Coordinates of C-alpha atoms in Angstrom, one line a residue:
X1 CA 130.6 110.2 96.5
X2 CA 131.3 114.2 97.2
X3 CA 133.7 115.5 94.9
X4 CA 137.3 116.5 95.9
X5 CA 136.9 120.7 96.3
X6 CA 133.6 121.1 98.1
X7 CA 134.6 118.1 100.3
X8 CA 137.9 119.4 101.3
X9 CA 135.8 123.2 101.3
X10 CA 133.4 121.7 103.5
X11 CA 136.5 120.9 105.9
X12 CA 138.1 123.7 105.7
X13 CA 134.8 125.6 106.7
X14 CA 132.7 123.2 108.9
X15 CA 129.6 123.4 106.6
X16 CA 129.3 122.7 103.1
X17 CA 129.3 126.0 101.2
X18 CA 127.7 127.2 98.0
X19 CA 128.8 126.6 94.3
X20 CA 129.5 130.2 94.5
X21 CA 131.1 130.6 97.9
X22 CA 133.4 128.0 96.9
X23 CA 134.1 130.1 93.6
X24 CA 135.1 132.9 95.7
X25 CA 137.3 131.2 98.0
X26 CA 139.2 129.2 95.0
X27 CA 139.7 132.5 94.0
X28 CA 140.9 134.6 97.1
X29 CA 143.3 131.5 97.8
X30 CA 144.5 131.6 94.0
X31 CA 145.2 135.5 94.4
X32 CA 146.9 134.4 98.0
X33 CA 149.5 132.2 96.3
X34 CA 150.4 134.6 93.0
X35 CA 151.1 137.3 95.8
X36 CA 153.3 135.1 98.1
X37 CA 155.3 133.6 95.3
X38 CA 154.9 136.4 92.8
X39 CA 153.6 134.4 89.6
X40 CA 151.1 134.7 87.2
X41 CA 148.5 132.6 87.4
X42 CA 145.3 132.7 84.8
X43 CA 142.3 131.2 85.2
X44 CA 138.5 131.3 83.9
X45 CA 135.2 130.7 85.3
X46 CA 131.3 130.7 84.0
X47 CA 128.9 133.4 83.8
X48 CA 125.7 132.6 85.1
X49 CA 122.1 132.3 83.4
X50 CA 121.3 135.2 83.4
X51 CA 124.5 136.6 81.6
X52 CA 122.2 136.2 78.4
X53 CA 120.7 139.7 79.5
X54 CA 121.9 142.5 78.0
X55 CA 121.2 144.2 81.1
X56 CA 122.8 142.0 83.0
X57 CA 126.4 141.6 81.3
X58 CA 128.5 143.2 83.9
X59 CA 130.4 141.9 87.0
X60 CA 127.1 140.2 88.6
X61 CA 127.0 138.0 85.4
X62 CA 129.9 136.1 86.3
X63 CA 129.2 132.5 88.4
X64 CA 130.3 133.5 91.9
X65 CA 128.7 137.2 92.0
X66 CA 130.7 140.4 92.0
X67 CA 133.3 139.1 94.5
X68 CA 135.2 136.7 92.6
X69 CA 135.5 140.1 90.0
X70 CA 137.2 141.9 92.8
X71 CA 139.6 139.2 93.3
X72 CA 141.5 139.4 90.0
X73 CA 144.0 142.0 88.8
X74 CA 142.8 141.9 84.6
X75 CA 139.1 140.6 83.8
X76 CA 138.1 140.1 80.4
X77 CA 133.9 139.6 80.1
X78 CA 133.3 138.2 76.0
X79 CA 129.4 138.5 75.1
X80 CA 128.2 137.9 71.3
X81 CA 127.3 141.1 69.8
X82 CA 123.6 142.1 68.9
X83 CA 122.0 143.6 66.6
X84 CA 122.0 146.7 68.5
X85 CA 125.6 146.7 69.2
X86 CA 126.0 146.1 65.0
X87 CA 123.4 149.3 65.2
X88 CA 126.1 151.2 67.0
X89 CA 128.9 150.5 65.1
X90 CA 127.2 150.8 61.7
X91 CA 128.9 154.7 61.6
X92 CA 132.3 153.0 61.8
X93 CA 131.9 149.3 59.3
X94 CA 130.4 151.2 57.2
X95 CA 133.4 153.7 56.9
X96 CA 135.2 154.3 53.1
X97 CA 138.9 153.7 54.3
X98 CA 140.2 153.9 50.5

């Protein structure tokens, strides 16, 4: 049994599309209807494997590519931090506020 969304995706576009194709369309049709009916709509999605990467923990990390990033109006990315971001910060948590 093929699942509701790629199913009616597939209709919509005569060929069954990509995990992340659908992604991006969910998306654009999501920004289509807070535009017409001026609402606020959130919503979330995955990052992908590679997200892990420290060098990889921008826009192309998210499930869906760079495109579903320049669909939204406010993005929020959350990565644990490492032990070189705790590095970084050391000047600051190690700061004698009293």
């Amino acid at each position: 049994m093929t699942p509701k969304l790629p199913r009616i995706m597939a209709n919509a576009f005569g060929s069954n599309l990509r995990e992340d194709q659908v992604l991006v369309q969910f998306s654009a049709a999501l920004k289509i209807l807070t535009n017409k009916y001026e609402i606020y709509i959130t919503s979330s999605t995955q990052l992908n494997r590679s997200a892990k990467d420290n060098e990889n923990q921008g826009t192309t990390a998210l499930r869906g590519g760079s495109a579903t990033a320049f669909k939204v109006d406010y993005g929020l990315m959350i990565f644990r931090a490492t032990s070189k971001d705790y590095d970084n910060l050391k000047h600051i948590t190690s700061f004698k506020w009293m």
